[in-house]
């Protein structure tokens, strides 16, 4: 779901080209392969260009599509910067040796838990896993205590997810790291028996709100984004945060990296520094993307449960392996 950002919203001033084919930078500008929400990145680009005068050409797409495309393009990629919603796509590109080191000044703006030790990419935003539930059907006492509880036969036919999306696959990636492949394979097998599949987190939320299922696993910002509008797709919904370092409390890091093949490395590094600095992180605080700010000292939107209160498990973003996850999910019959 894409949400318009109130901050930096002057569309006429936006120096962006939306391109279906190969992306070419404007003179003196950079090309960004963007798998983040369009409205959020558009606001980042507008603010950056307004402050620096550097033009940005953006091509929008998905995490896995772009990461695989960058690997296929190799050193011939026209991209200067890659932005994602979830970190497994960053790991794929990093593993192919296609990222340049992030400038030290940029790394210094983001806490260590939101960037890899390699320094080849950096966190730009974050989102929390939540269990949305129908308040007319479930009480707080009836909610699952752990994400793993959803494998119990008592949850058969009662919960939903969007297994084909990069969001859910990132959650499964964290489950692999925290509980191991065998436990994850067992959980996915039980999930196949218990859950209802929908395409997209917003569709899962709408299904819960409409009473089609009692609950669903999504990211938090879908709820907050709908509440900020009419609330018609979330009026019957409550949010359950698993906390307690549970796999269901996983916080997924959105990443940004500069391609080693960039023709404009100085400008590309400047863009990443701006996004992770005060200007870019303030967009997260004042806009309505409702994703978490991750910069040091940066405040998130005040409507959100504070990031520090989520009690998220410690997950090494560099080990979130998208191929391993899709193999496990395919074996379970989920893809």
mmCIF file of N, CA, C and O in Angstrom, residues 237-302:
data_model
loop_
_atom_site.group_PDB
_atom_site.id
_atom_site.type_symbol
_atom_site.label_atom_id
_atom_site.label_comp_id
_atom_site.label_asym_id
_atom_site.label_seq_id
_atom_site.Cartn_x
_atom_site.Cartn_y
_atom_site.Cartn_z
ATOM 1 N N UNK A 237 -10.249 -3.642 13.708
ATOM 2 C CA UNK A 237 -8.965 -4.319 13.921
ATOM 3 C C UNK A 237 -8.232 -3.820 15.155
ATOM 4 O O UNK A 237 -8.234 -2.629 15.462
ATOM 5 N N UNK A 238 -7.579 -4.763 15.831
ATOM 6 C CA UNK A 238 -6.622 -4.439 16.883
ATOM 7 C C UNK A 238 -5.240 -4.895 16.443
ATOM 8 O O UNK A 238 -5.112 -5.771 15.584
ATOM 9 N N UNK A 239 -4.206 -4.290 17.025
ATOM 10 C CA UNK A 239 -2.817 -4.673 16.727
ATOM 11 C C UNK A 239 -2.242 -5.430 17.914
ATOM 12 O O UNK A 239 -2.321 -4.963 19.050
ATOM 13 N N UNK A 240 -1.650 -6.566 17.630
ATOM 14 C CA UNK A 240 -0.989 -7.356 18.675
ATOM 15 C C UNK A 240 0.503 -7.412 18.370
ATOM 16 O O UNK A 240 0.910 -7.902 17.312
ATOM 17 N N UNK A 241 1.316 -6.888 19.298
ATOM 18 C CA UNK A 241 2.772 -6.951 19.188
ATOM 19 C C UNK A 241 3.251 -8.119 20.044
ATOM 20 O O UNK A 241 3.018 -8.142 21.261
ATOM 21 N N UNK A 242 3.939 -9.079 19.432
ATOM 22 C CA UNK A 242 4.361 -10.269 20.165
ATOM 23 C C UNK A 242 5.393 -9.960 21.257
ATOM 24 O O UNK A 242 5.392 -10.566 22.321
ATOM 25 N N UNK A 243 6.315 -9.029 20.966
ATOM 26 C CA UNK A 243 7.361 -8.624 21.909
ATOM 27 C C UNK A 243 8.157 -9.831 22.425
ATOM 28 O O UNK A 243 8.182 -10.881 21.811
ATOM 29 N N UNK A 244 8.844 -9.671 23.572
ATOM 30 C CA UNK A 244 9.575 -10.753 24.238
ATOM 31 C C UNK A 244 10.596 -11.458 23.344
ATOM 32 O O UNK A 244 10.833 -12.660 23.488
ATOM 33 N N UNK A 245 11.177 -10.721 22.395
ATOM 34 C CA UNK A 245 12.175 -11.277 21.473
ATOM 35 C C UNK A 245 11.622 -12.457 20.660
ATOM 36 O O UNK A 245 12.373 -13.298 20.154
ATOM 37 N N UNK A 246 10.325 -12.516 20.535
ATOM 38 C CA UNK A 246 9.687 -13.574 19.745
ATOM 39 C C UNK A 246 9.979 -13.366 18.259
ATOM 40 O O UNK A 246 10.160 -12.227 17.819
ATOM 41 N N UNK A 247 10.025 -14.447 17.451
ATOM 42 C CA UNK A 247 10.184 -14.260 16.005
ATOM 43 C C UNK A 247 9.103 -13.350 15.417
ATOM 44 O O UNK A 247 9.348 -12.643 14.432
ATOM 45 N N UNK A 248 7.935 -13.349 16.040
ATOM 46 C CA UNK A 248 6.852 -12.490 15.586
ATOM 47 C C UNK A 248 7.037 -11.026 15.944
ATOM 48 O O UNK A 248 6.229 -10.183 15.546
ATOM 49 N N UNK A 249 8.093 -10.703 16.685
ATOM 50 C CA UNK A 249 8.424 -9.318 17.000
ATOM 51 C C UNK A 249 9.535 -8.794 16.089
ATOM 52 O O UNK A 249 10.096 -7.726 16.337
ATOM 53 N N UNK A 250 9.837 -9.547 15.056
ATOM 54 C CA UNK A 250 10.913 -9.184 14.116
ATOM 55 C C UNK A 250 10.707 -7.791 13.539
ATOM 56 O O UNK A 250 9.611 -7.444 13.077
ATOM 57 N N UNK A 251 11.758 -6.999 13.559
ATOM 58 C CA UNK A 251 11.771 -5.681 12.930
ATOM 59 C C UNK A 251 12.633 -5.779 11.674
ATOM 60 O O UNK A 251 13.827 -6.089 11.745
ATOM 61 N N UNK A 252 12.012 -5.543 10.535
ATOM 62 C CA UNK A 252 12.706 -5.635 9.251
ATOM 63 C C UNK A 252 13.321 -4.290 8.886
ATOM 64 O O UNK A 252 12.667 -3.253 9.003
ATOM 65 N N UNK A 253 14.573 -4.322 8.463
ATOM 66 C CA UNK A 253 15.305 -3.104 8.116
ATOM 67 C C UNK A 253 15.248 -2.868 6.610
ATOM 68 O O UNK A 253 15.581 -3.750 5.816
ATOM 69 N N UNK A 254 14.810 -1.689 6.227
ATOM 70 C CA UNK A 254 14.902 -1.256 4.829
ATOM 71 C C UNK A 254 16.319 -0.766 4.589
ATOM 72 O O UNK A 254 16.885 -0.071 5.443
ATOM 73 N N UNK A 255 16.890 -1.119 3.442
ATOM 74 C CA UNK A 255 18.283 -0.802 3.202
ATOM 75 C C UNK A 255 18.528 0.132 2.034
ATOM 76 O O UNK A 255 17.688 0.284 1.146
ATOM 77 N N UNK A 256 19.698 0.742 2.060
ATOM 78 C CA UNK A 256 20.155 1.566 0.953
ATOM 79 C C UNK A 256 21.626 1.312 0.701
ATOM 80 O O UNK A 256 22.405 1.163 1.645
ATOM 81 N N UNK A 257 22.006 1.222 -0.566
ATOM 82 C CA UNK A 257 23.395 0.982 -0.910
ATOM 83 C C UNK A 257 23.770 1.664 -2.209
ATOM 84 O O UNK A 257 22.918 1.944 -3.049
ATOM 85 N N UNK A 258 25.056 1.938 -2.358
ATOM 86 C CA UNK A 258 25.600 2.543 -3.583
ATOM 87 C C UNK A 258 26.272 1.451 -4.391
ATOM 88 O O UNK A 258 27.096 0.691 -3.867
ATOM 89 N N UNK A 259 25.927 1.356 -5.656
ATOM 90 C CA UNK A 259 26.516 0.335 -6.530
ATOM 91 C C UNK A 259 27.987 0.652 -6.810
ATOM 92 O O UNK A 259 28.352 1.807 -7.045
ATOM 93 N N UNK A 260 28.813 -0.382 -6.784
ATOM 94 C CA UNK A 260 30.240 -0.208 -7.063
ATOM 95 C C UNK A 260 30.466 0.300 -8.482
ATOM 96 O O UNK A 260 31.477 0.938 -8.766
ATOM 97 N N UNK A 261 29.507 0.025 -9.361
ATOM 98 C CA UNK A 261 29.621 0.434 -10.765
ATOM 99 C C UNK A 261 29.071 1.826 -11.021
ATOM 100 O O UNK A 261 29.032 2.277 -12.176
ATOM 101 N N UNK A 262 28.643 2.539 -9.971
ATOM 102 C CA UNK A 262 28.052 3.867 -10.130
ATOM 103 C C UNK A 262 28.966 4.804 -10.912
ATOM 104 O O UNK A 262 30.169 4.881 -10.668
ATOM 105 N N UNK A 263 28.366 5.514 -11.854
ATOM 106 C CA UNK A 263 29.107 6.511 -12.631
ATOM 107 C C UNK A 263 29.174 7.844 -11.888
ATOM 108 O O UNK A 263 29.891 8.759 -12.307
ATOM 109 N N UNK A 264 28.385 7.955 -10.811
ATOM 110 C CA UNK A 264 28.350 9.198 -10.031
ATOM 111 C C UNK A 264 28.443 8.856 -8.544
ATOM 112 O O UNK A 264 27.514 9.133 -7.771
ATOM 113 N N UNK A 265 29.533 8.243 -8.128
ATOM 114 C CA UNK A 265 29.629 7.756 -6.745
ATOM 115 C C UNK A 265 29.533 8.859 -5.690
ATOM 116 O O UNK A 265 28.949 8.646 -4.629
ATOM 117 N N UNK A 266 30.098 10.018 -5.949
ATOM 118 C CA UNK A 266 30.050 11.108 -4.976
ATOM 119 C C UNK A 266 28.616 11.542 -4.730
ATOM 120 O O UNK A 266 28.180 11.710 -3.574
ATOM 121 N N UNK A 267 27.851 11.713 -5.810
ATOM 122 C CA UNK A 267 26.464 12.138 -5.684
ATOM 123 C C UNK A 267 25.601 11.031 -5.067
ATOM 124 O O UNK A 267 24.684 11.305 -4.279
ATOM 125 N N UNK A 268 25.905 9.776 -5.425
ATOM 126 C CA UNK A 268 25.155 8.647 -4.873
ATOM 127 C C UNK A 268 25.370 8.535 -3.368
ATOM 128 O O UNK A 268 24.424 8.321 -2.593
ATOM 129 N N UNK A 269 26.612 8.703 -2.927
ATOM 130 C CA UNK A 269 26.910 8.664 -1.502
ATOM 131 C C UNK A 269 26.238 9.838 -0.771
ATOM 132 O O UNK A 269 25.750 9.683 0.365
ATOM 133 N N UNK A 270 26.183 10.974 -1.424
ATOM 134 C CA UNK A 270 25.534 12.145 -0.826
ATOM 135 C C UNK A 270 24.044 11.888 -0.619
ATOM 136 O O UNK A 270 23.458 12.307 0.391
ATOM 137 N N UNK A 271 23.418 11.208 -1.567
ATOM 138 C CA UNK A 271 21.994 10.884 -1.444
ATOM 139 C C UNK A 271 21.745 9.966 -0.249
ATOM 140 O O UNK A 271 20.838 10.197 0.565
ATOM 141 N N UNK A 272 22.575 8.928 -0.118
ATOM 142 C CA UNK A 272 22.410 7.989 0.987
ATOM 143 C C UNK A 272 22.655 8.692 2.327
ATOM 144 O O UNK A 272 21.955 8.421 3.319
ATOM 145 N N UNK A 273 23.599 9.594 2.357
ATOM 146 C CA UNK A 273 23.865 10.349 3.586
ATOM 147 C C UNK A 273 22.677 11.225 3.940
ATOM 148 O O UNK A 273 22.303 11.336 5.120
ATOM 149 N N UNK A 274 22.039 11.831 2.951
ATOM 150 C CA UNK A 274 20.891 12.701 3.211
ATOM 151 C C UNK A 274 19.708 11.883 3.733
ATOM 152 O O UNK A 274 19.038 12.279 4.696
ATOM 153 N N UNK A 275 19.455 10.732 3.132
ATOM 154 C CA UNK A 275 18.327 9.890 3.542
ATOM 155 C C UNK A 275 18.474 9.432 4.992
ATOM 156 O O UNK A 275 17.498 9.395 5.747
ATOM 157 N N UNK A 276 19.696 9.080 5.394
ATOM 158 C CA UNK A 276 19.924 8.580 6.752
ATOM 159 C C UNK A 276 20.153 9.709 7.759
ATOM 160 O O UNK A 276 20.212 9.455 8.959
ATOM 161 N N UNK A 277 20.265 10.934 7.260
ATOM 162 C CA UNK A 277 20.487 12.087 8.124
ATOM 163 C C UNK A 277 19.191 12.747 8.543
ATOM 164 O O UNK A 277 18.092 12.213 8.349
ATOM 165 N N UNK A 278 19.275 13.922 9.109
ATOM 166 C CA UNK A 278 18.116 14.610 9.669
ATOM 167 C C UNK A 278 17.025 14.850 8.634
ATOM 168 O O UNK A 278 15.836 14.609 8.899
ATOM 169 N N UNK A 279 17.408 15.296 7.428
ATOM 170 C CA UNK A 279 16.394 15.589 6.418
ATOM 171 C C UNK A 279 15.569 14.374 6.054
ATOM 172 O O UNK A 279 14.333 14.414 6.059
ATOM 173 N N UNK A 280 16.252 13.281 5.741
ATOM 174 C CA UNK A 280 15.550 12.071 5.338
ATOM 175 C C UNK A 280 14.772 11.428 6.457
ATOM 176 O O UNK A 280 13.645 10.942 6.270
ATOM 177 N N UNK A 281 15.338 11.404 7.665
ATOM 178 C CA UNK A 281 14.657 10.770 8.791
ATOM 179 C C UNK A 281 13.480 11.607 9.288
ATOM 180 O O UNK A 281 12.489 11.073 9.789
ATOM 181 N N UNK A 282 13.544 12.928 9.123
ATOM 182 C CA UNK A 282 12.407 13.778 9.468
ATOM 183 C C UNK A 282 11.202 13.498 8.574
ATOM 184 O O UNK A 282 10.053 13.699 8.998
ATOM 185 N N UNK A 283 11.452 13.052 7.345
ATOM 186 C CA UNK A 283 10.345 12.672 6.455
ATOM 187 C C UNK A 283 9.544 11.530 7.081
ATOM 188 O O UNK A 283 8.313 11.479 6.987
ATOM 189 N N UNK A 284 10.242 10.615 7.742
ATOM 190 C CA UNK A 284 9.577 9.502 8.409
ATOM 191 C C UNK A 284 8.792 9.974 9.634
ATOM 192 O O UNK A 284 7.736 9.418 9.961
ATOM 193 N N UNK A 285 9.293 10.987 10.310
ATOM 194 C CA UNK A 285 8.617 11.508 11.502
ATOM 195 C C UNK A 285 7.364 12.295 11.143
ATOM 196 O O UNK A 285 6.314 12.137 11.782
ATOM 197 N N UNK A 286 7.445 13.150 10.140
ATOM 198 C CA UNK A 286 6.355 14.087 9.859
ATOM 199 C C UNK A 286 5.415 13.620 8.764
ATOM 200 O O UNK A 286 4.297 14.124 8.657
ATOM 201 N N UNK A 287 5.853 12.657 7.943
ATOM 202 C CA UNK A 287 4.999 12.175 6.864
ATOM 203 C C UNK A 287 4.055 11.093 7.338
ATOM 204 O O UNK A 287 3.942 10.805 8.530
ATOM 205 N N UNK A 288 3.358 10.460 6.397
ATOM 206 C CA UNK A 288 2.447 9.386 6.774
ATOM 207 C C UNK A 288 2.774 8.074 6.072
ATOM 208 O O UNK A 288 1.887 7.337 5.654
ATOM 209 N N UNK A 289 4.075 7.793 5.974
ATOM 210 C CA UNK A 289 4.489 6.450 5.575
ATOM 211 C C UNK A 289 4.362 5.500 6.764
ATOM 212 O O UNK A 289 4.180 4.302 6.600
ATOM 213 N N UNK A 290 4.488 6.049 7.977
ATOM 214 C CA UNK A 290 4.379 5.301 9.235
ATOM 215 C C UNK A 290 5.412 4.182 9.355
ATOM 216 O O UNK A 290 5.191 3.194 10.049
ATOM 217 N N UNK A 291 6.552 4.341 8.688
ATOM 218 C CA UNK A 291 7.682 3.458 8.938
ATOM 219 C C UNK A 291 8.554 4.107 10.017
ATOM 220 O O UNK A 291 8.498 5.318 10.247
ATOM 221 N N UNK A 292 9.364 3.274 10.661
ATOM 222 C CA UNK A 292 10.197 3.767 11.749
ATOM 223 C C UNK A 292 11.448 4.460 11.223
ATOM 224 O O UNK A 292 12.096 3.982 10.288
ATOM 225 N N UNK A 293 11.809 5.572 11.851
ATOM 226 C CA UNK A 293 13.103 6.206 11.610
ATOM 227 C C UNK A 293 14.179 5.393 12.322
ATOM 228 O O UNK A 293 13.951 4.867 13.409
ATOM 229 N N UNK A 294 15.347 5.260 11.694
ATOM 230 C CA UNK A 294 16.433 4.473 12.286
ATOM 231 C C UNK A 294 17.708 5.280 12.522
ATOM 232 O O UNK A 294 18.677 4.753 13.060
ATOM 233 N N UNK A 295 17.727 6.524 12.128
ATOM 234 C CA UNK A 295 18.910 7.354 12.337
ATOM 235 C C UNK A 295 19.140 7.614 13.818
ATOM 236 O O UNK A 295 18.203 7.634 14.616
ATOM 237 N N UNK A 296 20.389 7.819 14.193
ATOM 238 C CA UNK A 296 20.718 8.110 15.595
ATOM 239 C C UNK A 296 20.016 9.391 16.040
ATOM 240 O O UNK A 296 20.140 10.432 15.406
ATOM 241 N N UNK A 297 19.271 9.278 17.125
ATOM 242 C CA UNK A 297 18.574 10.441 17.668
ATOM 243 C C UNK A 297 17.334 10.839 16.901
ATOM 244 O O UNK A 297 16.680 11.823 17.266
ATOM 245 N N UNK A 298 16.975 10.090 15.854
ATOM 246 C CA UNK A 298 15.811 10.443 15.039
ATOM 247 C C UNK A 298 14.530 9.949 15.695
ATOM 248 O O UNK A 298 14.484 8.845 16.245
ATOM 249 N N UNK A 299 13.488 10.761 15.623
ATOM 250 C CA UNK A 299 12.188 10.397 16.161
ATOM 251 C C UNK A 299 11.294 9.863 15.052
ATOM 252 O O UNK A 299 11.282 10.394 13.939
ATOM 253 N N UNK A 300 10.532 8.811 15.369
ATOM 254 C CA UNK A 300 9.558 8.274 14.433
ATOM 255 C C UNK A 300 8.233 9.021 14.577
ATOM 256 O O UNK A 300 8.073 9.863 15.474
ATOM 257 N N UNK A 301 7.298 8.713 13.720
ATOM 258 C CA UNK A 301 5.969 9.303 13.815
ATOM 259 C C UNK A 301 5.415 9.045 15.218
ATOM 260 O O UNK A 301 5.442 7.914 15.708
ATOM 261 N N UNK A 302 4.902 10.069 15.905
ATOM 262 C CA UNK A 302 4.451 9.898 17.290
ATOM 263 C C UNK A 302 3.269 8.953 17.446
ATOM 264 O O UNK A 302 2.975 8.517 18.574
#
